[in-house]
Tab-separated table of C-alpha atoms (C1' of nucleotides) in Angstrom:
chain	number	residue	atom	x	y	z
C	347	MET	CA	-26.034	-16.421	8.322
C	348	ALA	CA	-26.077	-20.116	7.545
C	349	GLU	CA	-22.660	-20.192	5.483
C	350	PRO	CA	-20.012	-22.263	6.966
C	351	ALA	CA	-16.921	-20.257	8.070
C	352	ARG	CA	-13.918	-20.890	5.536
C	353	LEU	CA	-14.661	-20.710	2.105
C	354	ASN	CA	-15.397	-22.774	-0.283
C	355	ALA	CA	-13.174	-24.211	-3.436
C	356	ARG	CA	-14.249	-21.726	-5.564
C	357	GLU	CA	-13.985	-19.040	-3.172
C	358	LEU	CA	-10.343	-19.286	-1.701
C	359	ARG	CA	-9.090	-20.095	-5.443
C	360	SER	CA	-10.446	-16.800	-6.274
C	361	TRP	CA	-9.733	-14.830	-3.419
C	362	THR	CA	-5.323	-16.347	-3.713
C	363	GLY	CA	-5.644	-15.728	-6.823
C	364	TYR	CA	-6.942	-12.154	-7.202
C	365	HIS	CA	-5.284	-10.950	-3.942
C	366	ARG	CA	-2.258	-11.890	-5.129
C	367	MET	CA	-2.298	-10.825	-8.898
C	368	SER	CA	-4.143	-7.452	-6.757
C	369	ALA	CA	-0.613	-6.557	-4.722
C	370	ARG	CA	1.444	-7.799	-7.555
C	371	PHE	CA	-0.471	-5.930	-10.192
C	372	ALA	CA	0.451	-2.676	-8.535
C	373	ALA	CA	3.910	-3.263	-7.359
C	374	CYS	CA	5.028	-3.478	-11.000
C	375	LEU	CA	3.351	-0.185	-12.272
C	376	ASN	CA	4.987	1.485	-9.495
C	377	GLN	CA	8.043	0.023	-10.493
C	378	SER	CA	7.381	0.881	-14.292
C	379	LEU	CA	6.337	3.922	-13.568
C	380	LEU	CA	9.365	5.261	-11.469
C	381	LYS	CA	11.910	3.536	-14.129
C	382	ASP	CA	10.032	5.230	-16.864
C	383	ALA	CA	9.415	8.230	-15.335
C	384	GLY	CA	11.119	8.513	-11.990
C	385	LEU	CA	6.978	9.073	-10.318
C	386	SER	CA	5.164	6.951	-8.517
C	387	TYR	CA	1.425	5.862	-8.833
C	388	ALA	CA	0.305	8.179	-6.092
C	389	ASP	CA	2.295	11.427	-8.312
C	390	TYR	CA	0.866	9.691	-11.949
C	391	GLU	CA	-2.641	10.073	-10.586
C	392	ILE	CA	-2.411	13.493	-9.109
C	393	LEU	CA	-0.751	14.629	-12.463
C	394	VAL	CA	-2.718	13.187	-14.879
C	395	ALA	CA	-6.331	15.142	-13.491
C	396	LEU	CA	-4.420	18.119	-13.186
C	397	ARG	CA	-3.579	18.181	-17.086
C	398	GLU	CA	-7.588	16.947	-17.765
C	399	CYS	CA	-7.647	20.730	-16.378
C	400	PRO	CA	-7.503	24.195	-17.922
C	401	GLU	CA	-4.141	25.600	-17.455
C	402	GLY	CA	-3.351	22.990	-15.619
C	403	ARG	CA	-5.109	24.070	-12.749
C	404	MET	CA	-7.523	22.423	-9.898
C	405	SER	CA	-9.188	23.303	-6.622
C	406	ALA	CA	-7.952	20.623	-4.269
C	407	GLY	CA	-10.837	20.008	-3.028
C	408	GLU	CA	-12.338	19.060	-6.938
C	409	LEU	CA	-8.630	16.737	-6.804
C	410	ARG	CA	-9.698	15.032	-3.445
C	411	CYS	CA	-13.411	14.102	-5.350
C	412	GLU	CA	-12.135	13.666	-8.197
C	413	LEU	CA	-9.416	10.750	-6.665
C	414	ARG	CA	-11.444	8.966	-3.409
C	415	TRP	CA	-8.277	10.418	-1.169
C	416	GLU	CA	-8.185	10.894	2.465
C	417	LYS	CA	-7.672	14.986	2.801
C	418	SER	CA	-4.260	14.333	4.185
C	419	ARG	CA	-3.167	12.481	2.241
C	420	LEU	CA	-3.418	14.502	-0.807
C	421	SER	CA	-2.108	16.978	1.521
C	422	HIS	CA	1.607	15.139	2.242
C	423	GLN	CA	1.079	13.941	-1.859
C	424	LEU	CA	1.184	17.811	-2.756
C	425	ARG	CA	3.706	18.401	-0.508
C	426	ARG	CA	6.555	15.919	-1.453
C	427	MET	CA	5.160	16.819	-5.079
C	428	GLN	CA	5.605	20.598	-4.314
C	429	GLU	CA	9.534	19.842	-3.001
C	430	ARG	CA	10.515	18.383	-6.079
C	431	GLY	CA	8.781	20.857	-8.527
C	432	LEU	CA	6.043	19.072	-10.322
C	433	VAL	CA	3.442	21.643	-8.722
C	434	ARG	CA	2.340	24.442	-6.796
C	435	ARG	CA	0.011	25.187	-4.505
C	436	GLU	CA	-1.760	28.550	-4.771
C	437	THR	CA	-4.663	30.221	-2.454
C	438	ASN	CA	-8.031	30.602	-3.814
C	439	PRO	CA	-8.608	34.328	-4.008
C	440	ALA	CA	-12.433	33.251	-4.060
C	441	ASP	CA	-12.052	30.928	-0.257
C	442	ALA	CA	-9.125	31.627	1.933
C	443	ARG	CA	-9.615	29.008	3.406
C	444	SER	CA	-9.735	26.566	-0.124
C	445	ALA	CA	-6.379	25.775	-1.842
C	446	VAL	CA	-6.006	25.623	-5.572
C	447	VAL	CA	-2.969	23.249	-7.052
C	448	ARG	CA	-1.023	23.996	-10.436
C	449	LEU	CA	0.485	22.116	-12.994
C	450	LEU	CA	4.326	22.630	-13.463
C	451	ASP	CA	6.116	22.536	-16.269
C	452	LYS	CA	8.838	20.127	-14.944
C	453	GLY	CA	4.996	17.995	-14.098
C	454	ARG	CA	3.623	18.395	-17.195
C	455	CYS	CA	6.814	16.988	-18.931
C	456	ALA	CA	6.800	14.140	-16.716
C	457	ILE	CA	3.497	13.134	-16.794
C	458	GLU	CA	3.773	13.678	-20.905
C	459	LYS	CA	6.848	11.495	-20.872
C	460	ALA	CA	5.155	9.066	-18.568
C	461	THR	CA	1.994	7.931	-20.047
C	462	PRO	CA	2.804	6.238	-23.066
C	463	HIS	CA	4.779	3.759	-21.541
C	464	HIS	CA	1.661	3.944	-18.525
C	465	THR	CA	-0.628	2.894	-21.213
C	466	ALA	CA	1.364	-0.107	-23.432
C	467	ARG	CA	2.431	-1.624	-19.892
C	468	LEU	CA	-1.460	-2.477	-19.746
C	469	ARG	CA	-2.098	-3.751	-22.438
C	470	ALA	CA	0.962	-5.724	-21.809
C	471	ASP	CA	0.216	-6.796	-19.243
C	472	LEU	CA	-3.146	-6.778	-18.791
C	473	PHE	CA	-5.677	-6.123	-21.465
C	474	ASP	CA	-3.832	-8.693	-24.336
C	475	LEU	CA	-3.656	-11.391	-22.281
C	476	LEU	CA	-7.939	-11.111	-21.467
C	477	THR	CA	-10.636	-11.585	-23.904
C	478	GLU	CA	-13.295	-8.836	-24.540
C	479	GLU	CA	-15.869	-10.996	-22.159
C	480	GLN	CA	-12.996	-11.100	-19.188
C	481	ILE	CA	-12.797	-7.157	-19.865
C	482	ASP	CA	-16.096	-6.508	-19.729
C	483	THR	CA	-16.831	-9.050	-16.336
C	484	LEU	CA	-13.959	-7.455	-14.556
C	485	ALA	CA	-15.598	-4.425	-14.796
C	486	ASP	CA	-19.107	-5.118	-13.691
C	487	ILE	CA	-17.402	-7.467	-10.752
C	488	SER	CA	-15.407	-4.028	-9.531
C	489	GLU	CA	-18.440	-1.583	-10.604
C	490	THR	CA	-21.058	-4.208	-8.434
C	491	VAL	CA	-17.848	-3.592	-5.851
C	492	LEU	CA	-17.800	-0.688	-5.421
C	493	ALA	CA	-21.343	0.662	-5.381
C	494	HIS	CA	-21.671	-2.123	-2.560
C	495	LEU	CA	-18.728	-0.514	-0.661
C	496	GLU	CA	-19.893	3.135	-1.716
C	497	ARG	CA	-23.419	1.945	-0.832
C	498	ARG	CA	-22.065	0.200	2.731
C	499	GLU	CA	-20.386	3.286	3.882
C	500	ALA	CA	-23.139	6.332	3.926
C	501	GLU	CA	-25.005	3.975	5.317
C	502	ALA	CA	-22.680	3.488	8.573
C	503	LEU	CA	-21.915	7.270	8.902
C	504	PRO	CA	-25.347	8.510	9.740
C	505	ASP	CA	-25.677	5.893	12.184
C	506	GLY	CA	-21.763	6.603	13.324
C	507	PRO	CA	-20.181	8.900	16.123
C	508	HIS	CA	-21.534	11.379	14.269
C	509	GLY	CA	-25.477	10.196	14.817
C	510	ILE	CA	-24.621	9.295	18.248
C	511	GLU	CA	-23.534	12.396	19.054
C	512	ARG	CA	-26.584	14.338	17.709
C	513	ILE	CA	-29.010	11.680	20.080
C	514	GLU	CA	-26.388	12.179	23.085
C	515	ARG	CA	-26.705	16.221	22.560
C	516	GLU	CA	-30.692	16.233	22.229
C	517	ALA	CA	-31.253	13.604	25.809
C	518	THR	CA	-29.223	15.970	26.720
C	519	GLY	CA	-30.712	18.873	26.179
C	520	ARG	CA	-27.755	21.064	25.267
O	834	MET	CA	2.243	-2.321	-31.749
O	835	ALA	CA	-0.065	-1.089	-34.062
O	836	GLU	CA	-2.632	-0.181	-31.040
O	837	PRO	CA	-3.375	3.206	-30.673
O	838	ALA	CA	-1.840	5.227	-27.748
O	839	ARG	CA	-4.915	5.267	-25.646
O	840	LEU	CA	-7.269	2.804	-23.748
O	841	ASN	CA	-10.721	1.857	-25.615
O	842	ALA	CA	-13.872	3.016	-23.759
O	843	ARG	CA	-13.773	-1.050	-22.472
O	844	GLU	CA	-10.647	-0.933	-21.567
O	845	LEU	CA	-10.756	2.170	-19.863
O	846	ARG	CA	-14.491	1.147	-18.029
O	847	SER	CA	-11.939	-1.955	-16.709
O	848	TRP	CA	-9.005	0.153	-16.044
O	849	THR	CA	-10.540	2.428	-13.755
O	850	GLY	CA	-13.267	0.610	-12.573
O	851	TYR	CA	-10.748	-2.784	-10.913
O	852	HIS	CA	-8.301	0.049	-9.675
O	853	ARG	CA	-10.768	2.199	-7.326
O	854	MET	CA	-12.290	-1.481	-6.679
O	855	SER	CA	-8.599	-2.838	-5.563
O	856	ALA	CA	-7.569	0.260	-3.526
O	857	ARG	CA	-10.705	0.753	-1.909
O	858	PHE	CA	-11.582	-3.482	-1.506
O	859	ALA	CA	-7.681	-3.364	0.226
O	860	ALA	CA	-8.765	-0.077	2.598
O	861	CYS	CA	-11.943	-1.554	3.483
O	862	LEU	CA	-10.112	-5.413	4.256
O	863	ASN	CA	-7.293	-3.423	6.733
O	864	GLN	CA	-9.687	-1.133	8.332
O	865	SER	CA	-11.711	-4.235	9.325
O	866	LEU	CA	-9.264	-6.235	10.358
O	867	LEU	CA	-7.527	-3.297	12.501
O	868	LYS	CA	-11.420	-2.770	14.297
O	869	ASP	CA	-11.997	-6.448	14.990
O	870	ALA	CA	-8.630	-7.674	16.090
O	871	GLY	CA	-6.015	-4.851	16.301
O	872	LEU	CA	-3.968	-6.851	13.672
O	873	SER	CA	-2.960	-5.034	9.790
O	874	TYR	CA	-3.855	-7.206	6.356
O	875	ALA	CA	0.679	-7.642	7.003
O	876	ASP	CA	-0.196	-9.238	10.482
O	877	TYR	CA	-2.692	-11.102	9.319
O	878	GLU	CA	-1.212	-13.176	6.753
O	879	ILE	CA	1.738	-13.792	9.351
O	880	LEU	CA	-0.653	-15.420	11.029
O	881	VAL	CA	-2.401	-17.702	9.149
O	882	ALA	CA	0.523	-18.520	7.485
O	883	LEU	CA	1.526	-19.610	11.541
O	884	ARG	CA	-1.512	-21.503	12.202
O	885	GLU	CA	-1.364	-23.823	9.684
O	886	CYS	CA	2.108	-25.111	10.908
O	887	PRO	CA	2.994	-27.503	13.349
O	888	GLU	CA	3.222	-26.202	16.659
O	889	GLY	CA	2.645	-22.744	15.108
O	890	ARG	CA	6.441	-23.053	13.664
O	891	MET	CA	7.871	-22.102	10.621
O	892	SER	CA	11.031	-20.819	9.063
O	893	ALA	CA	11.786	-17.637	7.655
O	894	GLY	CA	12.653	-18.428	4.251
O	895	GLU	CA	9.726	-20.748	4.564
O	896	LEU	CA	7.465	-18.079	5.238
O	897	ARG	CA	8.619	-15.713	2.609
O	898	CYS	CA	8.248	-18.182	0.135
O	899	GLU	CA	4.571	-18.341	1.043
O	900	LEU	CA	3.471	-14.733	0.823
O	901	ARG	CA	5.957	-13.801	-1.672
O	902	TRP	CA	7.357	-11.425	0.093
O	903	GLU	CA	10.837	-9.615	0.390
O	904	LYS	CA	13.201	-10.281	2.581
O	905	SER	CA	13.238	-6.964	4.307
O	906	ARG	CA	9.683	-6.693	4.487
O	907	LEU	CA	9.484	-10.136	6.061
O	908	SER	CA	12.174	-9.375	8.737
O	909	HIS	CA	10.799	-5.584	9.249
O	910	GLN	CA	7.195	-6.690	9.753
O	911	LEU	CA	8.607	-9.938	12.341
O	912	ARG	CA	10.456	-7.171	14.413
O	913	ARG	CA	7.348	-5.212	14.540
O	914	MET	CA	5.148	-7.803	15.812
O	915	GLN	CA	7.427	-8.996	18.201
O	916	GLU	CA	7.558	-6.552	19.884
O	917	ARG	CA	3.746	-6.539	20.243
O	918	GLY	CA	4.068	-9.968	21.769
O	919	LEU	CA	2.265	-11.984	18.893
O	920	VAL	CA	5.486	-14.015	17.397
O	921	ARG	CA	9.246	-15.123	18.695
O	922	ARG	CA	12.001	-15.104	16.463
O	923	GLU	CA	14.617	-18.520	17.453
O	924	THR	CA	17.242	-19.618	16.097
O	925	ASN	CA	18.296	-22.581	13.845
O	926	PRO	CA	20.150	-24.968	15.074
O	927	ALA	CA	20.371	-27.213	11.896
O	928	ASP	CA	21.655	-23.268	10.451
O	929	ALA	CA	22.723	-20.386	12.293
O	930	ARG	CA	21.801	-18.474	9.005
O	931	SER	CA	18.130	-19.242	9.071
O	932	ALA	CA	15.361	-18.231	11.594
O	933	VAL	CA	12.384	-19.947	12.497
O	934	VAL	CA	9.391	-18.345	13.645
O	935	ARG	CA	7.248	-18.882	16.517
O	936	LEU	CA	3.906	-18.125	17.034
O	937	LEU	CA	3.061	-16.908	20.932
O	938	ASP	CA	-0.519	-17.409	22.801
O	939	LYS	CA	-1.182	-13.785	22.357
O	940	GLY	CA	-0.704	-14.117	18.472
O	941	ARG	CA	-2.947	-17.275	18.393
O	942	CYS	CA	-5.368	-16.212	19.880
O	943	ALA	CA	-5.411	-12.151	17.856
O	944	ILE	CA	-5.779	-14.757	14.505
O	945	GLU	CA	-8.343	-16.678	15.976
O	946	LYS	CA	-10.339	-14.067	16.999
O	947	ALA	CA	-9.418	-12.494	13.473
O	948	THR	CA	-10.780	-14.789	10.745
O	949	PRO	CA	-13.960	-15.625	11.079
O	950	HIS	CA	-14.652	-11.897	11.201
O	951	HIS	CA	-12.969	-11.609	8.354
O	952	THR	CA	-13.968	-14.624	6.245
O	953	ALA	CA	-17.678	-13.024	6.900
O	954	ARG	CA	-16.363	-9.846	5.683
O	955	LEU	CA	-15.437	-11.760	2.450
O	956	ARG	CA	-18.155	-13.085	1.803
O	957	ALA	CA	-20.378	-9.801	2.116
O	958	ASP	CA	-18.463	-7.631	0.402
O	959	LEU	CA	-17.123	-10.120	-2.525
O	960	PHE	CA	-18.283	-13.650	-2.680
O	961	ASP	CA	-22.354	-12.820	-2.369
O	962	LEU	CA	-22.181	-9.729	-4.718
O	963	LEU	CA	-20.784	-11.881	-7.221
O	964	THR	CA	-21.709	-14.184	-9.815
O	965	GLU	CA	-19.892	-18.797	-9.970
O	966	GLU	CA	-19.141	-17.557	-13.317
O	967	GLN	CA	-18.005	-13.744	-12.108
O	968	ILE	CA	-16.334	-15.669	-9.008
O	969	ASP	CA	-14.298	-18.167	-11.776
O	970	THR	CA	-13.545	-15.906	-13.869
O	971	LEU	CA	-11.922	-13.799	-11.577
O	972	ALA	CA	-10.340	-16.525	-10.963
O	973	ASP	CA	-8.945	-17.069	-14.592
O	974	ILE	CA	-8.417	-13.318	-15.208
O	975	SER	CA	-5.995	-13.171	-11.773
O	976	GLU	CA	-4.336	-16.450	-12.528
O	977	THR	CA	-3.684	-15.317	-16.462
O	978	VAL	CA	-2.388	-11.917	-15.115
O	979	LEU	CA	0.132	-13.763	-12.507
O	980	ALA	CA	1.212	-16.505	-14.656
O	981	HIS	CA	2.445	-13.848	-17.312
O	982	LEU	CA	4.205	-11.425	-14.644
O	983	GLU	CA	5.776	-14.211	-12.820
O	984	ARG	CA	7.305	-15.514	-16.617
O	985	ARG	CA	8.173	-12.327	-17.590
O	986	GLU	CA	10.344	-11.591	-14.196
O	987	ALA	CA	12.140	-15.209	-14.697
O	988	GLU	CA	12.600	-14.060	-18.459
O	989	ALA	CA	14.355	-10.438	-17.357
O	990	LEU	CA	16.262	-11.703	-14.277
O	991	PRO	CA	19.191	-13.934	-16.098
O	992	ASP	CA	19.712	-10.657	-18.403
O	993	GLY	CA	19.584	-7.764	-15.516
O	994	PRO	CA	22.222	-6.579	-13.621
O	995	HIS	CA	22.926	-10.428	-12.489
O	996	GLY	CA	23.819	-11.105	-15.659
O	997	ILE	CA	25.976	-8.285	-16.410
O	998	GLU	CA	28.231	-7.731	-13.571
O	999	ARG	CA	29.011	-11.853	-14.805
O	1000	ILE	CA	29.453	-10.301	-17.609
O	1001	GLU	CA	31.821	-7.621	-16.706
O	1002	ARG	CA	34.243	-10.094	-14.531
O	1003	GLU	CA	34.701	-12.322	-17.332
O	1004	ALA	CA	35.950	-8.916	-19.296
O	1005	THR	CA	38.195	-7.831	-17.409
O	1006	GLY	CA	39.490	-10.830	-15.997
O	1007	ARG	CA	38.581	-10.797	-11.770
B	1220	DT	C1'	-22.117	41.129	17.117
B	1221	DA	C1'	-20.225	37.068	19.520
B	1222	DG	C1'	-20.410	31.719	19.902
B	1223	DT	C1'	-21.006	27.989	16.626
B	1224	DT	C1'	-20.524	24.657	13.875
B	1225	DG	C1'	-18.590	22.818	10.274
B	1226	DA	C1'	-15.644	22.730	6.179
B	1227	DG	C1'	-10.771	23.230	3.744
B	1228	DG	C1'	-6.502	21.542	4.913
B	1229	DT	C1'	-1.354	21.142	7.676
B	1230	DT	C1'	0.587	18.427	10.629
B	1231	DG	C1'	2.810	14.994	13.673
B	1232	DA	C1'	3.194	9.842	14.904
B	1233	DC	C1'	3.182	5.885	13.304
B	1234	DA	C1'	2.840	2.131	10.317
B	1235	DC	C1'	3.932	0.079	6.091
B	1236	DA	C1'	7.202	-0.782	1.798
B	1237	DT	C1'	11.699	-1.066	-0.624
B	1238	DC	C1'	15.914	-0.040	-1.872
B	1239	DA	C1'	20.708	-0.184	-0.305
B	1240	DT	C1'	23.846	-2.171	2.285
B	1241	DC	C1'	26.346	-4.733	5.773
B	1242	DC	C1'	26.812	-8.926	8.240
B	1243	DA	C1'	27.554	-13.833	9.543
B	1244	DA	C1'	26.678	-18.489	8.450
B	1245	DT	C1'	27.471	-22.288	5.464
B	1246	DG	C1'	29.268	-24.974	1.247
B	1247	DG	C1'	32.570	-25.911	-2.906
B	1248	DA	C1'	36.396	-24.761	-5.218
B	1249	DC	C1'	40.784	-24.481	-5.195
Q	337	DG	C1'	43.483	-27.038	5.199
Q	338	DT	C1'	42.173	-20.639	2.564
Q	339	DC	C1'	39.753	-18.562	-0.211
Q	340	DC	C1'	35.141	-16.747	-1.860
Q	341	DA	C1'	30.898	-16.738	-3.938
Q	342	DT	C1'	26.234	-17.228	-1.979
Q	343	DT	C1'	22.530	-17.622	1.042
Q	344	DG	C1'	19.457	-15.741	5.439
Q	345	DG	C1'	18.756	-11.947	7.467
Q	346	DA	C1'	19.124	-6.986	9.781
Q	347	DT	C1'	19.648	-2.072	9.200
Q	348	DG	C1'	18.713	2.628	7.560
Q	349	DA	C1'	17.044	5.751	5.537
Q	350	DT	C1'	13.177	7.342	1.995
Q	351	DG	C1'	8.461	7.047	0.471
Q	352	DT	C1'	3.897	5.974	1.345
Q	353	DG	C1'	-0.878	5.529	3.748
Q	354	DT	C1'	-3.372	6.244	7.999
Q	355	DC	C1'	-5.732	9.241	11.706
Q	356	DA	C1'	-5.835	11.881	14.994
Q	357	DA	C1'	-5.584	16.534	16.517
Q	358	DC	C1'	-5.145	20.754	15.584
Q	359	DC	C1'	-5.960	25.572	12.611
Q	360	DT	C1'	-8.141	28.910	9.973
Q	361	DC	C1'	-11.627	30.751	7.046
Q	362	DA	C1'	-16.863	30.587	6.552
Q	363	DA	C1'	-21.940	30.265	7.536
Q	364	DC	C1'	-25.053	30.022	10.129
Q	365	DT	C1'	-27.309	31.583	14.568
Q	366	DA	C1'	-29.070	33.213	19.119
DNA sequence: TAGTTGAGGTTGACACATCATCCAATGGAC
DNA sequence: GTCCATTGGATGATGTGTCAACCTCAACTA
C-alpha cells in the first residue's frame, strides 16, 4: 500500500474520538447498571438472552453463539452468576457433554429491574443526542466493520495452524 | 419522558451493531498488538504518550490527564510495565509526592516496532472500509457523546458524595 | 470393538480495571 | 510555628477477560 505511515487529520480525529468515546461509554453503562441493579454488563447480556427463551432455559452453546463469546469466558461468567444465585447450570439429557443454563427467579427479578434503566440510559446518553441519519450511519459503519472482521477471521482460520497441521500430516504420510 | 420503554428498530439495529463491533474491534486490535509487538493496548497508549515527550519523560499526573485514566489504573499498569523493563518511575525533585515516568530503551524499541503495524491495521480494518463522510460522522457522533458524558459527570460531582460530606460536616459543626 | 478425532465445557494462570483504603508530602489557615 | 484538608500516588481485594491445557463424551473409522 502506498498510503502514508501516519493517520491523516481526519482519520486521527475520528479514531481518537471513537476510542475515547467507546471506552467512556462502556464504563458509564457498566456503572449505571451496577448502581441500578447490581449487575455488570456481562451479567446483563446473559440475562437478556435467557429472558427471551421459553422457560428461561437455553443451551450453553446457543448462548455462546448468540453473544459471540469465547467458551471459557462464558464458563467463568456462568460460574460467578451461579454463585450469586442468578442462574443455574443443568445437565442436558440429550447430550451429556453440553449443558443447559436456567434463569432463576433472582436473575429474572434482576433483569426486569435493570432493563428500563438501561434503555433510558441508552436514550439519554446516545440516541437523544443524535439525528436519525447519524444513528443509521453508526449502524452502517458497525455492520461494515463487523462483516469485514468476520470475513477476515473466517479466512484466517483454514490457513492458520489448523491448516498447517493438516498439510504436515499429509506430507509425512501419517 | 414519553418515549416508549423499548428501543425502536432503528435504535436497536444501531446499538447491537455498535456494541458488537466495538467489542470485536477492540479485541482484534489488542490481539494484533500482542502478536506483532508483545504489547497490550494499555501498554501501547502509555508508550505512545511517552514517545511524544522530550527525552521520553513525563510526569505521572500529565500521563493520567492525557489518557483520562484513574490513578490506580495507571499505578498498576506502570508497575507491570516497570517489571517488564519498558519504563521506569523516578522521583520528582520538584515535588516529592509526584513521580516522573521515563521511557526505557526496551519500551522505545517496542513502540517503534508496534506503531506501523497498528496504523496499518486501523486502515485495513476501519478507514479503508468507510467513506470520508462516514469517517467524519463517526467523529461527530463520538465528540457529541463524549461532550455529553463529560458534562454530565462534571455536574454530578459537586452534588455527589463530596458535596454531601461537606454539608454534613457543616451541620454537625465539625 | 478399539483407537482417533473433535466438540462442549472446566480450570488455572495471568493481565487488566475498579474500588476502597492507606500513606506521604504539600500548602495554607490559624 | 502547628493543624489540617488536599493532592499524588501505592496497595490489596475483587470482578472481568484471554489463553493454554485438560477432561469427557460422541461420532467416526479401521
